[in-house]
């Protein structure tokens, strides 16, 4: 089955979600706007995390639309007049069929070994004509672009250790690279996608995300305390530059 590597999180607020929101929300919102999300749409946000996407969708589809947002941990999610928060495991729990104009999942299926079966479940939750949108990482491209040689080696050691832990937990490290084909294989139409590799400077949302994920698994990283402290310094220093994980998005219509 695999186990979600970052499941044992601290109480809200969670800096990881802040970094993810700063890094990815603008692209998520632009993708949804291109699909024409508007008043009256019924939306499903799978793995709502910090809640920023569900909150934005609720504003866009108001007053007559509705957002259902799910997660296995709903502490950071807030119900509103047009938002239903559902404590839900997308692996084992049922979703309503033919119910949504938009189903969106960001950095969710990446972690789940049953991702192809879950994708079929998300497909079936769409109304005819509805859109399924996935946003995922392809973790393999990240490289160091600017850092002293010893620091660059340390950054890559942490990257490789994190990817090993993710792989052991059942994540598919290059899942983002195949989401377009995966959507097409479910029978969706009008499938398109995008892929972007950015430069992340120390202190940027991307490097903050790297730092926060490393903190969450600190006990499992093969680093001394001095090495770990140095890694955090590097992730905060504007002199550090890394090429990002590939940020991949795809959508298809039922």
Tab-separated table of C-alpha atoms in Angstrom:
chain	number	residue	atom	x	y	z
A	1	UNK	CA	0.000	0.000	0.000
A	2	UNK	CA	2.747	2.469	0.912
A	3	UNK	CA	2.544	5.145	3.581
A	4	UNK	CA	2.247	8.897	3.095
A	5	UNK	CA	5.693	10.099	4.104
A	6	UNK	CA	4.534	13.431	5.515
A	7	UNK	CA	1.411	12.205	7.258
A	8	UNK	CA	2.547	12.974	10.814
A	9	UNK	CA	2.476	16.746	10.586
A	10	UNK	CA	2.596	19.480	13.179
A	11	UNK	CA	-0.489	21.365	14.245
A	12	UNK	CA	-1.652	24.213	12.028
A	13	UNK	CA	-0.249	26.431	10.713
A	14	UNK	CA	1.994	24.168	8.660
A	15	UNK	CA	4.856	25.957	6.818
A	16	UNK	CA	4.827	23.237	4.160
A	17	UNK	CA	1.352	24.273	3.037
A	18	UNK	CA	2.347	27.933	3.056
A	19	UNK	CA	5.262	27.151	0.747
A	20	UNK	CA	3.133	24.991	-1.543
A	21	UNK	CA	0.502	27.699	-1.778
A	22	UNK	CA	3.062	30.383	-2.631
A	23	UNK	CA	4.735	28.101	-5.176
A	24	UNK	CA	1.761	26.585	-6.980
A	25	UNK	CA	-1.487	28.472	-6.370
A	26	UNK	CA	-1.093	31.019	-9.162
A	27	UNK	CA	-0.636	28.265	-11.738
A	28	UNK	CA	-3.528	26.260	-10.315
A	29	UNK	CA	-5.865	29.247	-10.430
A	30	UNK	CA	-4.823	30.144	-13.984
A	31	UNK	CA	-5.461	26.567	-15.147
A	32	UNK	CA	-8.938	26.566	-13.594
A	33	UNK	CA	-9.776	29.948	-15.142
A	34	UNK	CA	-8.761	28.633	-18.579
A	35	UNK	CA	-11.291	25.825	-18.160
A	36	UNK	CA	-14.025	28.400	-17.509
A	37	UNK	CA	-14.761	27.664	-13.854
A	38	UNK	CA	-17.571	30.020	-12.873
A	39	UNK	CA	-20.722	30.576	-10.842
A	40	UNK	CA	-22.732	27.386	-10.523
A	41	UNK	CA	-19.946	24.834	-10.965
A	42	UNK	CA	-19.775	21.911	-8.547
A	43	UNK	CA	-16.145	21.174	-7.681
A	44	UNK	CA	-14.282	18.416	-5.853
A	45	UNK	CA	-10.893	19.272	-4.361
A	46	UNK	CA	-9.107	16.028	-3.406
A	47	UNK	CA	-6.434	16.328	-0.748
A	48	UNK	CA	-7.276	19.891	0.225
A	49	UNK	CA	-4.216	20.335	2.457
A	50	UNK	CA	-4.004	23.928	3.628
A	51	UNK	CA	-7.284	24.904	1.969
A	52	UNK	CA	-6.123	27.674	-0.357
A	53	UNK	CA	-7.450	26.064	-3.550
A	54	UNK	CA	-10.831	25.178	-2.042
A	55	UNK	CA	-11.231	28.717	-0.706
A	56	UNK	CA	-10.423	30.238	-4.090
A	57	UNK	CA	-12.787	27.872	-5.911
A	58	UNK	CA	-15.574	28.661	-3.435
A	59	UNK	CA	-15.273	32.360	-4.252
A	60	UNK	CA	-15.254	31.721	-8.006
A	61	UNK	CA	-18.283	29.394	-8.109
A	62	UNK	CA	-20.396	31.475	-5.681
A	63	UNK	CA	-23.201	32.134	-5.151
A	64	UNK	CA	-24.850	29.073	-6.683
A	65	UNK	CA	-21.885	26.696	-7.020
A	66	UNK	CA	-20.429	24.387	-4.419
A	67	UNK	CA	-17.029	22.958	-3.421
A	68	UNK	CA	-16.471	19.643	-1.677
A	69	UNK	CA	-12.949	19.445	-0.245
A	70	UNK	CA	-11.551	16.178	1.104
A	71	UNK	CA	-8.493	15.078	3.041
A	72	UNK	CA	-7.508	12.457	5.577
A	73	UNK	CA	-6.551	15.370	7.869
A	74	UNK	CA	-9.112	18.186	7.767
A	75	UNK	CA	-7.769	20.364	10.600
A	76	UNK	CA	-6.758	23.142	8.206
A	77	UNK	CA	-9.950	23.120	6.149
A	78	UNK	CA	-12.917	25.378	6.875
A	79	UNK	CA	-16.551	24.902	5.932
A	80	UNK	CA	-18.451	27.833	4.415
A	81	UNK	CA	-21.936	28.302	3.019
A	82	UNK	CA	-20.812	26.710	-0.241
A	83	UNK	CA	-17.942	24.502	1.051
A	84	UNK	CA	-18.350	21.015	2.467
A	85	UNK	CA	-15.312	19.568	4.252
A	86	UNK	CA	-15.150	15.785	4.111
A	87	UNK	CA	-12.704	13.654	6.089
A	88	UNK	CA	-12.050	11.096	3.388
A	89	UNK	CA	-9.458	8.567	2.216
A	90	UNK	CA	-9.517	8.601	-1.562
A	91	UNK	CA	-7.876	5.157	-1.621
A	92	UNK	CA	-10.576	3.295	0.307
A	93	UNK	CA	-13.653	5.541	0.521
A	94	UNK	CA	-16.373	5.973	-2.090
A	95	UNK	CA	-16.923	9.135	-4.133
A	96	UNK	CA	-20.278	10.089	-5.660
A	97	UNK	CA	-20.556	9.341	-9.376
A	98	UNK	CA	-21.475	11.797	-12.128
A	99	UNK	CA	-21.464	14.629	-9.606
A	100	UNK	CA	-18.826	17.267	-10.393
A	101	UNK	CA	-17.984	19.765	-13.117
A	102	UNK	CA	-14.386	19.923	-11.883
A	103	UNK	CA	-12.289	17.393	-9.980
A	104	UNK	CA	-8.854	18.679	-8.955
A	105	UNK	CA	-6.007	16.893	-7.191
A	106	UNK	CA	-2.591	18.447	-6.554
A	107	UNK	CA	0.377	16.394	-5.347
A	108	UNK	CA	-1.948	13.631	-4.147
A	109	UNK	CA	-1.754	10.666	-6.527
A	110	UNK	CA	2.045	11.042	-6.613
A	111	UNK	CA	2.139	9.535	-3.114
A	112	UNK	CA	-0.377	6.708	-3.603
A	113	UNK	CA	0.606	3.317	-5.068
A	114	UNK	CA	-3.006	2.729	-6.170
A	115	UNK	CA	-2.879	5.921	-8.246
A	116	UNK	CA	-4.205	4.384	-11.460
A	117	UNK	CA	-7.251	2.899	-9.719
A	118	UNK	CA	-7.845	6.201	-7.916
A	119	UNK	CA	-7.655	8.038	-11.219
A	120	UNK	CA	-10.506	5.901	-12.549
A	121	UNK	CA	-12.485	6.743	-9.409
A	122	UNK	CA	-11.911	10.471	-10.015
A	123	UNK	CA	-12.955	10.042	-13.643
A	124	UNK	CA	-16.230	8.440	-12.569
A	125	UNK	CA	-16.951	11.320	-10.161
A	126	UNK	CA	-17.184	13.726	-13.127
A	127	UNK	CA	-20.383	14.757	-14.772
A	128	UNK	CA	-20.412	14.326	-18.567
A	129	UNK	CA	-18.441	17.300	-19.856
A	130	UNK	CA	-16.660	17.790	-16.541
A	131	UNK	CA	-12.922	18.333	-16.210
A	132	UNK	CA	-10.356	16.322	-14.262
A	133	UNK	CA	-7.199	18.291	-13.438
A	134	UNK	CA	-4.005	16.838	-11.980
A	135	UNK	CA	-0.933	18.769	-10.871
A	136	UNK	CA	2.102	16.734	-9.874
A	137	UNK	CA	5.879	16.808	-9.579
A	138	UNK	CA	8.381	14.898	-11.632
A	139	UNK	CA	11.089	14.815	-8.970
A	140	UNK	CA	14.025	13.652	-11.050
A	141	UNK	CA	15.264	16.890	-12.703
A	142	UNK	CA	16.328	18.846	-9.587
A	143	UNK	CA	19.990	19.858	-9.812
A	144	UNK	CA	22.218	22.452	-8.137
A	145	UNK	CA	22.914	25.482	-10.337
A	146	UNK	CA	24.785	27.706	-7.883
A	147	UNK	CA	26.534	26.722	-4.643
A	148	UNK	CA	30.038	25.955	-3.421
A	149	UNK	CA	31.124	22.407	-4.379
A	150	UNK	CA	30.783	20.938	-0.884
A	151	UNK	CA	27.422	22.658	-0.419
A	152	UNK	CA	26.213	21.353	-3.769
A	153	UNK	CA	27.131	17.820	-2.710
A	154	UNK	CA	25.201	18.262	0.520
A	155	UNK	CA	22.098	19.516	-1.299
A	156	UNK	CA	22.191	16.521	-3.628
A	157	UNK	CA	22.688	14.133	-0.694
A	158	UNK	CA	19.535	15.484	0.914
A	159	UNK	CA	17.634	15.325	-2.371
A	160	UNK	CA	18.636	11.715	-2.954
A	161	UNK	CA	17.803	10.743	0.632
A	162	UNK	CA	14.360	12.369	0.377
A	163	UNK	CA	13.632	10.664	-2.938
A	164	UNK	CA	14.693	7.319	-1.489
A	165	UNK	CA	12.277	7.784	1.405
A	166	UNK	CA	9.483	8.766	-0.982
A	167	UNK	CA	10.156	5.757	-3.183
A	168	UNK	CA	10.120	3.437	-0.181
A	169	UNK	CA	6.786	4.945	0.883
A	170	UNK	CA	5.222	4.102	-2.495
A	171	UNK	CA	5.516	7.416	-4.333
A	172	UNK	CA	6.134	7.396	-8.088
A	173	UNK	CA	8.965	9.882	-8.470
A	174	UNK	CA	8.370	10.568	-12.166
A	175	UNK	CA	4.547	10.406	-11.962
A	176	UNK	CA	4.228	13.960	-13.259
A	177	UNK	CA	5.843	12.898	-16.520
A	178	UNK	CA	3.038	10.465	-17.330
A	179	UNK	CA	-0.128	12.176	-16.138
A	180	UNK	CA	-1.258	13.198	-19.622
A	181	UNK	CA	-1.142	9.590	-20.814
A	182	UNK	CA	-2.778	8.423	-17.589
A	183	UNK	CA	-5.705	10.800	-18.135
A	184	UNK	CA	-6.082	9.700	-21.744
A	185	UNK	CA	-5.999	6.046	-20.680
A	186	UNK	CA	-9.083	6.603	-18.504
A	187	UNK	CA	-11.037	7.630	-21.614
A	188	UNK	CA	-10.970	11.385	-21.069
A	189	UNK	CA	-10.983	13.661	-24.098
A	190	UNK	CA	-9.295	16.976	-24.960
A	191	UNK	CA	-6.303	15.991	-22.821
A	192	UNK	CA	-3.557	18.611	-22.654
A	193	UNK	CA	-0.745	19.328	-20.276
A	194	UNK	CA	2.246	21.434	-19.367
A	195	UNK	CA	5.651	20.980	-17.801
A	196	UNK	CA	7.811	23.687	-16.238
A	197	UNK	CA	11.256	23.584	-14.648
A	198	UNK	CA	12.047	26.729	-12.675
A	199	UNK	CA	15.104	28.172	-10.973
A	200	UNK	CA	14.581	28.200	-7.222
A	201	UNK	CA	16.750	30.599	-5.220
A	202	UNK	CA	17.323	30.125	-1.523
A	203	UNK	CA	14.455	31.710	0.384
A	204	UNK	CA	12.000	31.209	-2.484
A	205	UNK	CA	8.806	29.179	-1.980
A	206	UNK	CA	10.438	26.224	-3.734
A	207	UNK	CA	13.473	26.172	-1.465
A	208	UNK	CA	11.247	26.752	1.556
A	209	UNK	CA	9.301	23.676	0.507
A	210	UNK	CA	12.508	21.646	0.257
A	211	UNK	CA	13.535	22.823	3.710
A	212	UNK	CA	10.151	22.042	5.287
A	213	UNK	CA	9.935	18.564	3.806
A	214	UNK	CA	13.443	17.837	5.069
A	215	UNK	CA	12.451	19.029	8.544
A	216	UNK	CA	9.478	16.684	8.562
A	217	UNK	CA	11.687	13.621	8.039
A	218	UNK	CA	14.763	14.916	9.886
A	219	UNK	CA	15.075	11.780	12.012
A	220	UNK	CA	15.369	9.617	8.889
A	221	UNK	CA	17.985	11.666	7.052
A	222	UNK	CA	21.592	10.368	7.201
A	223	UNK	CA	23.000	13.751	8.267
A	224	UNK	CA	24.797	15.115	11.277
A	225	UNK	CA	23.174	18.045	13.068
A	226	UNK	CA	25.798	20.372	11.611
A	227	UNK	CA	25.088	19.107	8.078
A	228	UNK	CA	21.355	19.490	8.533
A	229	UNK	CA	21.741	23.020	9.897
A	230	UNK	CA	23.945	23.871	6.935
A	231	UNK	CA	21.327	22.493	4.531
A	232	UNK	CA	18.686	24.760	6.071
A	233	UNK	CA	21.056	27.722	5.749
A	234	UNK	CA	21.565	26.929	2.079
A	235	UNK	CA	17.822	26.697	1.445
A	236	UNK	CA	17.475	30.200	2.917
A	237	UNK	CA	20.476	31.784	1.181
A	238	UNK	CA	19.857	33.737	-2.051
A	239	UNK	CA	23.285	32.591	-3.232
A	240	UNK	CA	21.900	29.053	-3.587
A	241	UNK	CA	20.128	28.261	-6.859
A	242	UNK	CA	18.666	24.903	-7.825
A	243	UNK	CA	16.661	23.808	-10.826
A	244	UNK	CA	13.264	22.777	-9.550
A	245	UNK	CA	11.383	19.558	-9.678
A	246	UNK	CA	9.392	19.608	-12.907
A	247	UNK	CA	5.944	21.081	-12.206
A	248	UNK	CA	3.520	19.137	-14.384
A	249	UNK	CA	-0.160	19.766	-14.990
A	250	UNK	CA	-2.726	18.015	-17.156
A	251	UNK	CA	-6.458	18.106	-17.698
A	252	UNK	CA	-9.034	16.099	-19.607
A	253	UNK	CA	-12.790	16.221	-20.175
A	254	UNK	CA	-15.279	13.418	-19.635
